[in-house]
Amino acid sequence: MLSTLKYIAVVLWSAFVVAPLLWALTTSFKTANGVTGGPTYLPYIGFEPSLDGWRSLFGGAGGIDIVRPYMDSLIVTSSASLISIVLGTLAAYGLSRFEYRAGFVKNTDIIFFFISQRIMPPIVLAIPFFLMLQFLGLLDTKIGLILVYVALLLPIAVWIMVDFFDGVPRQIDEMAMLDGCTPFEAFWRIVLPNSMPGILVASMFCVIFGWNDFFFAFTLTFTDTQLLPVAVVSLNSSVTPWWSLSASALVSVAPLILIAIFVERLLSRGTLAGAIR
Amino acid sequence: MSLILDTLHLSHNGEAHLDGLSASFARGSLTTVLGRTLAGKTTLMRAIAGLQRIDSGTMERDGQAFGTLPAWQRDVAMVYQQFINYPHLNVFDNIAFPLRKRRLPEVDVRQRVESVLSMVGLSNFAGRKPSALSGGQQQRVALARALVRKADILLLDEPLVNLDYKLREQLREEFRGLLTSQSDGTVIYNTTEPAEAMMLGDRIIVMHQGRILQTGTPAEVFERPANTLVAGIVNDPPMTILSGRLDHGRIVFDGGVELAASAHLKNLPHGLYRFGIRATEIEPSEGRGIPGRVTFSEVSGSETFVHVETPFGEAVMQLEGVHQVTDGSQIGLSLAPERLFAFAADGEGALLRAPGQGEN
């Protein structure tokens, strides 16, 4: 009885999660008539399928050219994530292994300072970021947005990696040094390969944030640079082309679904064992 | 002398971990450092290895000061209490790591790793990750990685402490053979167990609170403990120390209990002393001897340890076989006078007379 209830709960939850994707998938193959003609889900039976929605993503009528925002999103997210992970990992290793002291400021204060960056609501940060990028001449540029994302992602990377490095016995670094490694070699050759699960988790968080961010992309870029979430939302005008909107939404979530499958496989193989506590 | 440590001081948060420690270690020797937890044994090793900076003092190897060299240039190998190996490398690569780091030709690496693998009995496990091995095997890998380098100084910090009793006994035997094969280097082995120290070391250093209390051969340290602290550390269970007075050939404990002093104590001046006796030299006596109350007893394999509170201090008695002793019961203790150690009543209680010493 209990297991039946469990299955029912799982099926209902799956339906809740998958239904919007299925809805978007069917809608992306509809035309204006198909969308306004009531709820229909099966092609050829409920509606006449059309590729107009998908064509519109590549400069077709009523749509957008999705390639440029896609590439912009890809460049900004991957660059910001990479920089954040590299800097965050190095900073986290330092904070985990060495003691810093400047007056009353100690390691725990520095870590809290990193985390505190994320306590403030984004709207508070938007105006300072806008003014700074304007001052630097980096408004509406990919570099400007990458810098902002690095500032936002670095605390996440540092936070996750400090916690992870704290879990790697310090004696491993010492052993490597006694085996002839300099402190950096010990980090690079021994600690880092053993920290891949933590790096993967931190990277996943960074990529998801960078790829999904709408707010900063919307406030700090206009025409020269346009990220995918902004491009997709821009389709929502007085007459919303639901078929284009659905196709572009599917295209934009596709990389995250791929990441989810990849991470799920790693989890099931135990690669991330101990990485998430 | 290969390794000379001179007046090492190391404090942390105002607490002295090494307190003016001086010692020398001969090349080709195996020295065990015996001391209780927090005696400063691990700190001493970390200082020698360059993992912890000393506040003052000098360290020399073959006449060359090396105290300022970083850890990776000291040619020191170390085995920790914990089974520390590189988790991402298999057994072979773990052991080969320090050799490859020194850019030895791969042929030599293979030959040396295979030789040391066979020494530690892990030839069939070369391809396994450390996590797929038992605790004892993991510690053998750690030892193999330390041995393969033929390092000038080999430090072993209580390497068997996290293993079960049987395995500890087995590995202790193996370690003795493996470590003495390091004939060129200096081997230092930390332990809290007197039996281990006696069995392994050519020489024992007894440490307490960052200081060396005594240095000597196992027989010297065991038969002539320098003071009551050493007597407590080198005996397991610790030696019983009771306060009393030597008066006209008799040992008088407060409360009127008396023992005839044996020959080795008779020529000591009259006065107050601390008398020490090993747990194996105390026996229960019916209605006579030193009165006491059993605080607790524990059966350990084929022996029973009985802890007794007496008016002159706490005593521990080691009895052969399993004995049922009720906690809180009254008991009389019989001491063998000829087995008594006499320590000074003041200070750390320097040894004045040991059994068999000073007899005509």
mmCIF file of N, CA, C and O in Angstrom, chain B residues 12-76:
data_model
loop_
_atom_site.group_PDB
_atom_site.id
_atom_site.type_symbol
_atom_site.label_atom_id
_atom_site.label_comp_id
_atom_site.label_asym_id
_atom_site.label_seq_id
_atom_site.Cartn_x
_atom_site.Cartn_y
_atom_site.Cartn_z
ATOM 1 N N HIS B 12 53.055 26.943 20.704
ATOM 2 C CA HIS B 12 51.851 27.286 19.957
ATOM 3 C C HIS B 12 50.828 27.808 20.957
ATOM 4 O O HIS B 12 50.535 27.129 21.946
ATOM 5 N N ASN B 13 50.337 29.002 20.711
ATOM 6 C CA ASN B 13 49.398 29.658 21.634
ATOM 7 C C ASN B 13 49.926 29.652 23.073
ATOM 8 O O ASN B 13 49.198 29.362 24.030
ATOM 9 N N GLY B 14 51.208 29.939 23.203
ATOM 10 C CA GLY B 14 51.810 30.051 24.537
ATOM 11 C C GLY B 14 52.106 28.722 25.207
ATOM 12 O O GLY B 14 52.628 28.690 26.320
ATOM 13 N N GLU B 15 51.819 27.621 24.518
ATOM 14 C CA GLU B 15 52.067 26.300 25.114
ATOM 15 C C GLU B 15 53.295 25.682 24.454
ATOM 16 O O GLU B 15 53.364 25.616 23.211
ATOM 17 N N ALA B 16 54.251 25.255 25.281
ATOM 18 C CA ALA B 16 55.492 24.703 24.728
ATOM 19 C C ALA B 16 55.265 23.273 24.248
ATOM 20 O O ALA B 16 54.884 22.407 25.028
ATOM 21 N N HIS B 17 55.480 23.048 22.944
ATOM 22 C CA HIS B 17 55.363 21.692 22.396
ATOM 23 C C HIS B 17 56.733 21.022 22.348
ATOM 24 O O HIS B 17 56.837 19.810 22.475
ATOM 25 N N LEU B 18 57.778 21.820 22.113
ATOM 26 C CA LEU B 18 59.153 21.348 22.245
ATOM 27 C C LEU B 18 59.837 22.332 23.182
ATOM 28 O O LEU B 18 59.831 23.533 22.934
ATOM 29 N N ASP B 19 60.420 21.805 24.250
ATOM 30 C CA ASP B 19 60.896 22.694 25.300
ATOM 31 C C ASP B 19 62.394 22.482 25.521
ATOM 32 O O ASP B 19 62.802 21.767 26.421
ATOM 33 N N GLY B 20 63.177 23.062 24.607
ATOM 34 C CA GLY B 20 64.629 22.940 24.733
ATOM 35 C C GLY B 20 65.126 21.531 24.480
ATOM 36 O O GLY B 20 66.041 21.050 25.151
ATOM 37 N N LEU B 21 64.536 20.890 23.486
ATOM 38 C CA LEU B 21 64.846 19.475 23.231
ATOM 39 C C LEU B 21 66.159 19.321 22.456
ATOM 40 O O LEU B 21 66.372 19.960 21.439
ATOM 41 N N SER B 22 67.035 18.476 22.969
ATOM 42 C CA SER B 22 68.291 18.157 22.282
ATOM 43 C C SER B 22 68.418 16.644 22.189
ATOM 44 O O SER B 22 68.123 15.940 23.156
ATOM 45 N N ALA B 23 68.836 16.174 21.030
ATOM 46 C CA ALA B 23 68.997 14.720 20.852
ATOM 47 C C ALA B 23 69.900 14.460 19.661
ATOM 48 O O ALA B 23 70.064 15.331 18.792
ATOM 49 N N SER B 24 70.495 13.289 19.635
ATOM 50 C CA SER B 24 71.276 12.916 18.454
ATOM 51 C C SER B 24 70.900 11.497 18.041
ATOM 52 O O SER B 24 70.516 10.677 18.878
ATOM 53 N N PHE B 25 70.979 11.272 16.744
ATOM 54 C CA PHE B 25 70.547 9.981 16.190
ATOM 55 C C PHE B 25 71.640 9.476 15.256
ATOM 56 O O PHE B 25 72.052 10.185 14.336
ATOM 57 N N ALA B 26 72.081 8.262 15.498
ATOM 58 C CA ALA B 26 73.162 7.711 14.676
ATOM 59 C C ALA B 26 72.608 7.164 13.367
ATOM 60 O O ALA B 26 71.464 6.710 13.299
ATOM 61 N N ARG B 27 73.429 7.227 12.339
ATOM 62 C CA ARG B 27 73.066 6.654 11.039
ATOM 63 C C ARG B 27 72.941 5.135 11.185
ATOM 64 O O ARG B 27 73.736 4.507 11.878
ATOM 65 N N GLY B 28 71.933 4.580 10.567
ATOM 66 C CA GLY B 28 71.757 3.130 10.624
ATOM 67 C C GLY B 28 71.076 2.658 11.903
ATOM 68 O O GLY B 28 70.979 1.461 12.142
ATOM 69 N N SER B 29 70.640 3.598 12.726
ATOM 70 C CA SER B 29 70.005 3.186 13.993
ATOM 71 C C SER B 29 68.498 3.352 13.926
ATOM 72 O O SER B 29 67.985 4.116 13.112
ATOM 73 N N LEU B 30 67.817 2.604 14.773
ATOM 74 C CA LEU B 30 66.367 2.746 14.877
ATOM 75 C C LEU B 30 66.068 3.226 16.302
ATOM 76 O O LEU B 30 66.325 2.503 17.264
ATOM 77 N N THR B 31 65.589 4.442 16.397
ATOM 78 C CA THR B 31 65.299 5.026 17.709
ATOM 79 C C THR B 31 63.795 5.117 17.881
ATOM 80 O O THR B 31 63.103 5.632 16.996
ATOM 81 N N THR B 32 63.303 4.613 19.008
ATOM 82 C CA THR B 32 61.874 4.791 19.268
ATOM 83 C C THR B 32 61.713 5.950 20.246
ATOM 84 O O THR B 32 62.488 6.075 21.197
ATOM 85 N N VAL B 33 60.721 6.782 19.962
ATOM 86 C CA VAL B 33 60.398 7.891 20.870
ATOM 87 C C VAL B 33 59.124 7.484 21.594
ATOM 88 O O VAL B 33 58.079 7.305 20.973
ATOM 89 N N LEU B 34 59.252 7.293 22.905
ATOM 90 C CA LEU B 34 58.134 6.801 23.700
ATOM 91 C C LEU B 34 57.593 7.933 24.562
ATOM 92 O O LEU B 34 58.352 8.657 25.207
ATOM 93 N N GLY B 35 56.309 8.095 24.559
ATOM 94 C CA GLY B 35 55.702 9.143 25.383
ATOM 95 C C GLY B 35 54.201 9.058 25.277
ATOM 96 O O GLY B 35 53.670 8.453 24.352
ATOM 97 N N ARG B 36 53.536 9.659 26.263
ATOM 98 C CA ARG B 36 52.080 9.633 26.217
ATOM 99 C C ARG B 36 51.580 10.617 25.179
ATOM 100 O O ARG B 36 52.360 11.399 24.630
ATOM 101 N N THR B 37 50.286 10.598 24.936
ATOM 102 C CA THR B 37 49.676 11.552 24.010
ATOM 103 C C THR B 37 50.000 12.970 24.485
ATOM 104 O O THR B 37 50.017 13.224 25.686
ATOM 105 N N LEU B 38 50.265 13.863 23.539
ATOM 106 C CA LEU B 38 50.618 15.267 23.793
ATOM 107 C C LEU B 38 51.997 15.429 24.442
ATOM 108 O O LEU B 38 52.285 16.461 25.037
ATOM 109 N N ALA B 39 52.848 14.408 24.302
ATOM 110 C CA ALA B 39 54.202 14.524 24.845
ATOM 111 C C ALA B 39 55.078 15.384 23.939
ATOM 112 O O ALA B 39 56.139 15.841 24.347
ATOM 113 N N GLY B 40 54.641 15.592 22.684
ATOM 114 C CA GLY B 40 55.429 16.374 21.728
ATOM 115 C C GLY B 40 56.117 15.501 20.691
ATOM 116 O O GLY B 40 56.935 15.984 19.907
ATOM 117 N N LYS B 41 55.767 14.218 20.642
ATOM 118 C CA LYS B 41 56.433 13.299 19.709
ATOM 119 C C LYS B 41 56.150 13.680 18.258
ATOM 120 O O LYS B 41 57.061 13.764 17.439
ATOM 121 N N THR B 42 54.861 13.909 17.959
ATOM 122 C CA THR B 42 54.500 14.242 16.577
ATOM 123 C C THR B 42 55.093 15.602 16.196
ATOM 124 O O THR B 42 55.594 15.778 15.075
ATOM 125 N N THR B 43 55.069 16.538 17.133
ATOM 126 C CA THR B 43 55.641 17.860 16.843
ATOM 127 C C THR B 43 57.124 17.721 16.507
ATOM 128 O O THR B 43 57.621 18.382 15.590
ATOM 129 N N LEU B 44 57.818 16.863 17.249
ATOM 130 C CA LEU B 44 59.248 16.647 16.987
ATOM 131 C C LEU B 44 59.448 16.157 15.557
ATOM 132 O O LEU B 44 60.295 16.668 14.820
ATOM 133 N N MET B 45 58.620 15.185 15.149
ATOM 134 C CA MET B 45 58.749 14.652 13.782
ATOM 135 C C MET B 45 58.427 15.716 12.744
ATOM 136 O O MET B 45 59.121 15.844 11.733
ATOM 137 N N ARG B 46 57.379 16.477 12.992
ATOM 138 C CA ARG B 46 56.981 17.509 12.026
ATOM 139 C C ARG B 46 58.064 18.581 11.917
ATOM 140 O O ARG B 46 58.291 19.138 10.849
ATOM 141 N N ALA B 47 58.740 18.842 13.024
ATOM 142 C CA ALA B 47 59.832 19.823 13.005
ATOM 143 C C ALA B 47 60.995 19.274 12.185
ATOM 144 O O ALA B 47 61.577 19.984 11.356
ATOM 145 N N ILE B 48 61.324 18.012 12.389
ATOM 146 C CA ILE B 48 62.430 17.408 11.620
ATOM 147 C C ILE B 48 62.080 17.384 10.128
ATOM 148 O O ILE B 48 62.907 17.658 9.271
ATOM 149 N N ALA B 49 60.800 17.081 9.842
ATOM 150 C CA ALA B 49 60.369 16.974 8.441
ATOM 151 C C ALA B 49 60.226 18.341 7.772
ATOM 152 O O ALA B 49 60.139 18.428 6.551
ATOM 153 N N GLY B 50 60.191 19.403 8.572
ATOM 154 C CA GLY B 50 60.021 20.741 7.987
ATOM 155 C C GLY B 50 58.567 21.103 7.795
ATOM 156 O O GLY B 50 58.243 22.039 7.075
ATOM 157 N N LEU B 51 57.672 20.368 8.445
ATOM 158 C CA LEU B 51 56.244 20.664 8.314
ATOM 159 C C LEU B 51 55.800 21.653 9.382
ATOM 160 O O LEU B 51 54.690 22.168 9.333
ATOM 161 N N GLN B 52 56.633 21.876 10.358
ATOM 162 C CA GLN B 52 56.317 22.832 11.402
ATOM 163 C C GLN B 52 57.592 23.611 11.723
ATOM 164 O O GLN B 52 58.658 23.015 11.896
ATOM 165 N N ARG B 53 57.457 24.925 11.765
ATOM 166 C CA ARG B 53 58.631 25.775 11.962
ATOM 167 C C ARG B 53 58.982 25.842 13.456
ATOM 168 O O ARG B 53 58.100 26.062 14.278
ATOM 169 N N ILE B 54 60.265 25.645 13.763
ATOM 170 C CA ILE B 54 60.666 25.743 15.172
ATOM 171 C C ILE B 54 60.924 27.216 15.512
ATOM 172 O O ILE B 54 61.254 28.022 14.643
ATOM 173 N N ASP B 55 60.743 27.559 16.803
ATOM 174 C CA ASP B 55 60.977 28.938 17.232
ATOM 175 C C ASP B 55 62.471 29.214 17.365
ATOM 176 O O ASP B 55 62.942 30.294 17.026
ATOM 177 N N SER B 56 63.194 28.247 17.882
ATOM 178 C CA SER B 56 64.649 28.401 17.993
ATOM 179 C C SER B 56 65.283 27.021 18.091
ATOM 180 O O SER B 56 64.597 26.024 18.277
ATOM 181 N N GLY B 57 66.614 26.999 17.963
ATOM 182 C CA GLY B 57 67.333 25.725 17.994
ATOM 183 C C GLY B 57 67.911 25.410 16.619
ATOM 184 O O GLY B 57 67.606 26.105 15.641
ATOM 185 N N THR B 58 68.752 24.398 16.569
ATOM 186 C CA THR B 58 69.366 24.024 15.290
ATOM 187 C C THR B 58 69.205 22.531 15.029
ATOM 188 O O THR B 58 69.108 21.740 15.957
ATOM 189 N N MET B 59 69.166 22.210 13.739
ATOM 190 C CA MET B 59 69.107 20.802 13.321
ATOM 191 C C MET B 59 70.225 20.577 12.308
ATOM 192 O O MET B 59 70.328 21.332 11.338
ATOM 193 N N GLU B 60 71.027 19.578 12.553
ATOM 194 C CA GLU B 60 72.154 19.289 11.656
ATOM 195 C C GLU B 60 72.111 17.845 11.197
ATOM 196 O O GLU B 60 71.717 16.971 11.963
ATOM 197 N N ARG B 61 72.516 17.672 9.946
ATOM 198 C CA ARG B 61 72.640 16.315 9.424
ATOM 199 C C ARG B 61 74.031 16.189 8.822
ATOM 200 O O ARG B 61 74.373 16.966 7.929
ATOM 201 N N ASP B 62 74.795 15.271 9.327
ATOM 202 C CA ASP B 62 76.184 15.100 8.878
ATOM 203 C C ASP B 62 76.921 16.440 8.856
ATOM 204 O O ASP B 62 77.606 16.773 7.880
ATOM 205 N N GLY B 63 76.710 17.220 9.882
ATOM 206 C CA GLY B 63 77.430 18.486 10.013
ATOM 207 C C GLY B 63 76.810 19.648 9.253
ATOM 208 O O GLY B 63 77.273 20.776 9.348
ATOM 209 N N GLN B 64 75.766 19.386 8.476
ATOM 210 C CA GLN B 64 75.134 20.447 7.678
ATOM 211 C C GLN B 64 73.813 20.843 8.327
ATOM 212 O O GLN B 64 72.962 19.981 8.572
ATOM 213 N N ALA B 65 73.649 22.145 8.577
ATOM 214 C CA ALA B 65 72.374 22.606 9.140
ATOM 215 C C ALA B 65 71.288 22.468 8.077
ATOM 216 O O ALA B 65 71.498 22.826 6.916
ATOM 217 N N PHE B 66 70.159 21.895 8.438
ATOM 218 C CA PHE B 66 69.079 21.755 7.444
ATOM 219 C C PHE B 66 67.753 22.319 7.944
ATOM 220 O O PHE B 66 66.723 22.204 7.277
ATOM 221 N N GLY B 67 67.799 22.952 9.112
ATOM 222 C CA GLY B 67 66.563 23.453 9.721
ATOM 223 C C GLY B 67 65.846 24.517 8.914
ATOM 224 O O GLY B 67 64.657 24.753 9.118
ATOM 225 N N THR B 68 66.556 25.165 7.997
ATOM 226 C CA THR B 68 65.902 26.224 7.226
ATOM 227 C C THR B 68 65.430 25.737 5.855
ATOM 228 O O THR B 68 64.770 26.474 5.129
ATOM 229 N N LEU B 69 65.782 24.492 5.517
ATOM 230 C CA LEU B 69 65.355 23.969 4.204
ATOM 231 C C LEU B 69 63.848 23.702 4.218
ATOM 232 O O LEU B 69 63.293 23.279 5.230
ATOM 233 N N PRO B 70 63.166 23.931 3.080
ATOM 234 C CA PRO B 70 61.748 23.570 3.032
ATOM 235 C C PRO B 70 61.572 22.048 3.039
ATOM 236 O O PRO B 70 62.515 21.310 2.709
ATOM 237 N N ALA B 71 60.388 21.602 3.379
ATOM 238 C CA ALA B 71 60.122 20.168 3.545
ATOM 239 C C ALA B 71 60.515 19.365 2.308
ATOM 240 O O ALA B 71 61.049 18.260 2.427
ATOM 241 N N TRP B 72 60.272 19.915 1.110
ATOM 242 C CA TRP B 72 60.491 19.147 -0.122
ATOM 243 C C TRP B 72 61.972 19.027 -0.484
ATOM 244 O O TRP B 72 62.315 18.358 -1.438
ATOM 245 N N GLN B 73 62.831 19.691 0.283
ATOM 246 C CA GLN B 73 64.273 19.557 0.001
ATOM 247 C C GLN B 73 65.002 18.828 1.128
ATOM 248 O O GLN B 73 66.216 18.788 1.142
ATOM 249 N N ARG B 74 64.277 18.271 2.083
ATOM 250 C CA ARG B 74 64.955 17.723 3.262
ATOM 251 C C ARG B 74 65.312 16.246 3.147
ATOM 252 O O ARG B 74 66.002 15.716 3.989
ATOM 253 N N ASP B 75 64.767 15.556 2.157
ATOM 254 C CA ASP B 75 64.991 14.109 2.022
ATOM 255 C C ASP B 75 64.559 13.364 3.289
ATOM 256 O O ASP B 75 65.314 12.595 3.876
ATOM 257 N N VAL B 76 63.349 13.662 3.711
ATOM 258 C CA VAL B 76 62.772 13.011 4.886
ATOM 259 C C VAL B 76 61.495 12.303 4.440
ATOM 260 O O VAL B 76 60.683 12.889 3.725
#
